[in-house]
CSV table of C-alpha atoms in Angstrom, one decimal:
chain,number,residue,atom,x,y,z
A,669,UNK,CA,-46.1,-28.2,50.0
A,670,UNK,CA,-45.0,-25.1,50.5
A,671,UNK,CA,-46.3,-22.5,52.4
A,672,UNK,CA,-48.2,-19.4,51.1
A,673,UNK,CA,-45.9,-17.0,52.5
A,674,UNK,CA,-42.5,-18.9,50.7
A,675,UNK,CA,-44.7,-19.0,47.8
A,676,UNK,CA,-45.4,-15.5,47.5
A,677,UNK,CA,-41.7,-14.6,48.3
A,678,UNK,CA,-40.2,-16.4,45.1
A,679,UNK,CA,-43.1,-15.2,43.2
A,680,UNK,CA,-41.7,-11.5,44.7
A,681,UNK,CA,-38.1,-12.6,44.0
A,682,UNK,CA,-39.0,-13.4,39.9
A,683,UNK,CA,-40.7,-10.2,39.3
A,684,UNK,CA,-37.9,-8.5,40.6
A,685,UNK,CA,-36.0,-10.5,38.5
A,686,UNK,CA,-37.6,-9.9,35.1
A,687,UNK,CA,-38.1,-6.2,36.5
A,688,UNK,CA,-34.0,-5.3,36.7
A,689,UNK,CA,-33.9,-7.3,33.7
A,690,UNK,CA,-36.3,-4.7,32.1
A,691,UNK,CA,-34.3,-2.3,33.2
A,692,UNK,CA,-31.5,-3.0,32.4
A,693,UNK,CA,-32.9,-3.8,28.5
A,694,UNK,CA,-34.2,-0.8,28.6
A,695,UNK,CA,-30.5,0.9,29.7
A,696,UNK,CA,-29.0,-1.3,26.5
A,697,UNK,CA,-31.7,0.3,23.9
A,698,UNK,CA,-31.5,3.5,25.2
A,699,UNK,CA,-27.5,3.4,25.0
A,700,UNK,CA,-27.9,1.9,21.4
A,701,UNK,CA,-30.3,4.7,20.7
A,702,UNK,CA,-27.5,7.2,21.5
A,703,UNK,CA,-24.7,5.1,19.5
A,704,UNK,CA,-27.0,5.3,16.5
A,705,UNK,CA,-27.2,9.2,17.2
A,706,UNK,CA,-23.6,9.2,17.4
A,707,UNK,CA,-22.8,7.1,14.0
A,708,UNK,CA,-25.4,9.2,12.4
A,709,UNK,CA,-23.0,12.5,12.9
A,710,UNK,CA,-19.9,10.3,11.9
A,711,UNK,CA,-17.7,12.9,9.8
A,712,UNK,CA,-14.0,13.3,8.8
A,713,UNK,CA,-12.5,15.9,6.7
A,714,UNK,CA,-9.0,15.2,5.1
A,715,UNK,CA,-7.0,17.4,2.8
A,716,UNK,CA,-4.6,16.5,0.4
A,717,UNK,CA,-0.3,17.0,1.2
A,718,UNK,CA,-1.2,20.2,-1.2
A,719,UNK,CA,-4.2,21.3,0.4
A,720,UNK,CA,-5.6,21.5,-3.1
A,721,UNK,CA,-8.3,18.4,-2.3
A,722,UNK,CA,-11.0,18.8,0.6
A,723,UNK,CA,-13.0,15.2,1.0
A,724,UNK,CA,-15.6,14.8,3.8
A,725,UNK,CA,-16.7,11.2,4.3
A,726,UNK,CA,-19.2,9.8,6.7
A,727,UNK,CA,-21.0,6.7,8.1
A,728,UNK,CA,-20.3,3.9,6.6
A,729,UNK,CA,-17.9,5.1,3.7
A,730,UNK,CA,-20.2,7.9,2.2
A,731,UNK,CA,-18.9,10.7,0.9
A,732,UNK,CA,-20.4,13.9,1.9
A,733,UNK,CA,-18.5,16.6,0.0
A,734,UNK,CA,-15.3,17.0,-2.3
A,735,UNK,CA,-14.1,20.3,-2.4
A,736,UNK,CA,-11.1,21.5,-5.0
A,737,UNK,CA,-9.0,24.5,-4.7
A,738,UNK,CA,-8.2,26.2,-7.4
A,739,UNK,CA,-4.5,24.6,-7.0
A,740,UNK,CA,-5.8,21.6,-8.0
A,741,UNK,CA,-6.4,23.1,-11.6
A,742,UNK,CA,-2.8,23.3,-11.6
A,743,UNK,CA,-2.4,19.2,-11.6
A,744,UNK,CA,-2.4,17.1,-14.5
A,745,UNK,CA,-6.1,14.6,-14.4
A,746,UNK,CA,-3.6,11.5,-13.0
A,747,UNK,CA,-2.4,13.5,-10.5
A,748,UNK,CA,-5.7,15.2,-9.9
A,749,UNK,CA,-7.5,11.5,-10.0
A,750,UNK,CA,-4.5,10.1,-7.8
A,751,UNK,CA,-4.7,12.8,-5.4
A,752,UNK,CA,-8.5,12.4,-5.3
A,753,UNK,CA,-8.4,8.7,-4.8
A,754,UNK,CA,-5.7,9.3,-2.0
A,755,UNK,CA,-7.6,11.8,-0.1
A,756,UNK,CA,-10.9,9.7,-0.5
A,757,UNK,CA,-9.6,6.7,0.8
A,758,UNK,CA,-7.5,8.9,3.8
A,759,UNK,CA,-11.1,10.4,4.6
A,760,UNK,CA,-13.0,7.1,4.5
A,761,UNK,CA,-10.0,5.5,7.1
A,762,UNK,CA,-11.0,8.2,9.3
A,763,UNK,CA,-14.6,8.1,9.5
A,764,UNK,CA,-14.2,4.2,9.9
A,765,UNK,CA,-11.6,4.4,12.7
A,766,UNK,CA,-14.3,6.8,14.2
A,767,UNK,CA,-17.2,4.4,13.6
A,768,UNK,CA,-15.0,1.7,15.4
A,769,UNK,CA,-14.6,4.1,18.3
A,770,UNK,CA,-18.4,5.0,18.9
A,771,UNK,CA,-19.4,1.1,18.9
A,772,UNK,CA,-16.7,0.4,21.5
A,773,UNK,CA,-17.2,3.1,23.7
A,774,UNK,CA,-21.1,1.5,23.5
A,775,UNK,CA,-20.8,-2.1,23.8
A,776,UNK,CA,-18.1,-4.5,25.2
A,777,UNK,CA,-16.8,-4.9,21.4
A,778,UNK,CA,-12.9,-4.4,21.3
A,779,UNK,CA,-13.0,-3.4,17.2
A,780,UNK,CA,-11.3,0.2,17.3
A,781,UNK,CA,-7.8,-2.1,17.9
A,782,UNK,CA,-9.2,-4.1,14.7
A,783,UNK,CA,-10.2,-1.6,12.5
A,784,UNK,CA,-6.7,0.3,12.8
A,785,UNK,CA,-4.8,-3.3,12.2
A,786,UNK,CA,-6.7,-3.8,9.3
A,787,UNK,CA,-6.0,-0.4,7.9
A,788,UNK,CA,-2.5,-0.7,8.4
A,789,UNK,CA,-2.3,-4.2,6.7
A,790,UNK,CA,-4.1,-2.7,4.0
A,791,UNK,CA,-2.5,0.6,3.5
A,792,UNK,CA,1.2,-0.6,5.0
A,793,UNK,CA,1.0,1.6,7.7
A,794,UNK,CA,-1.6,3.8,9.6
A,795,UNK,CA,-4.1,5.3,7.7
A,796,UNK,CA,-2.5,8.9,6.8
A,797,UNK,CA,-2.2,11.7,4.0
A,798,UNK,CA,-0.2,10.1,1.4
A,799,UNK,CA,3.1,12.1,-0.1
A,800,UNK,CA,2.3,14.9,-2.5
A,801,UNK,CA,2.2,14.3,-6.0
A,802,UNK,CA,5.0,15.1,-7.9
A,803,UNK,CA,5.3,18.3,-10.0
A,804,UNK,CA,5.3,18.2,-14.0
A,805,UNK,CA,8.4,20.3,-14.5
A,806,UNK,CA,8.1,20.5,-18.4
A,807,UNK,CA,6.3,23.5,-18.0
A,808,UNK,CA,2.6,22.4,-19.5
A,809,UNK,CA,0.2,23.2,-16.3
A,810,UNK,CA,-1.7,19.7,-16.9
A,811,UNK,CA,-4.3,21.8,-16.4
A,812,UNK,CA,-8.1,20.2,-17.2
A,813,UNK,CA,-9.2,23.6,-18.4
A,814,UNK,CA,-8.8,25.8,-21.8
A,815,UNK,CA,-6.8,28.9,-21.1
A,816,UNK,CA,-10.4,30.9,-20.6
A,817,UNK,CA,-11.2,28.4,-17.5
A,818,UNK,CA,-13.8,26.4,-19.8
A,819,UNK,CA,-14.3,23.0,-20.2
């Protein structure tokens, strides 16, 4: 049997053990705490080739804010909707790339290499502002307003 002395040491030896290991789940929450924090403020602006489009996007695809110029009453509603749809999906690439780069820098997950891949399978090539719409030369504006600005 052994002696009281060995048996208090490897009674010493496991709480140490579950004590680091405390700690150390304690380290992981707290740096999952701050990842959260850091998703939480996930935001990426992206303009449109014309500048006429402004959409902010944030965690997990939302969209925060579109903002139009008043060049964009100058496009005709498919370019307006293309360019809308372009921009959206440009600003969404970007928060998720971002995303992808707060959970790596916080856990031992290589995904910001994934999520770009995947991006550029989907879009054939990185995840960029797509070619400005062409211009209706036949002189109508394409405007979506009346001459007085009115719906």
């Amino acid at each position: 049997m052994a002696d009281s002395a060995e048996l208090l040491e490897q009674m010493r030896q496991k709480l140490e053990f579950f004590e680091q290991a405390n700690r150390a789940a304690d380290a992981r929450a707290a740096g999952y705490d701050a990842m959260g924090t850091e998703l939480r403020e996930v935001e990426a602006s992206v303009q449109s080739p014309d500048r006429s489009i402004t959409v902010v996007a944030g965690l997990s695809g939302s969209i925060k804010e579109i903002r139009f110029t008043e060049d964009a009453k100058k496009l005709s509603p498919s370019q307006l909707s293309q360019s809308v749809m372009s921009t959206l999906q440009q600003a969404v690439a970007a928060a998720a790339r971002q995303q992808a780069e707060i959970v790596q820098s916080h856990t031992d997950i290589a995904i910001a290499e994934r999520v770009a891949k995947t991006q550029q399978e989907i879009f054939g090539q990185p995840a960029s502002p797509q070619p400005r719409p062409p211009v209706d030369d036949d002189g109508d504006t394409g405007s979506i307003y009346r001459g007085d600005d009115r719906w």
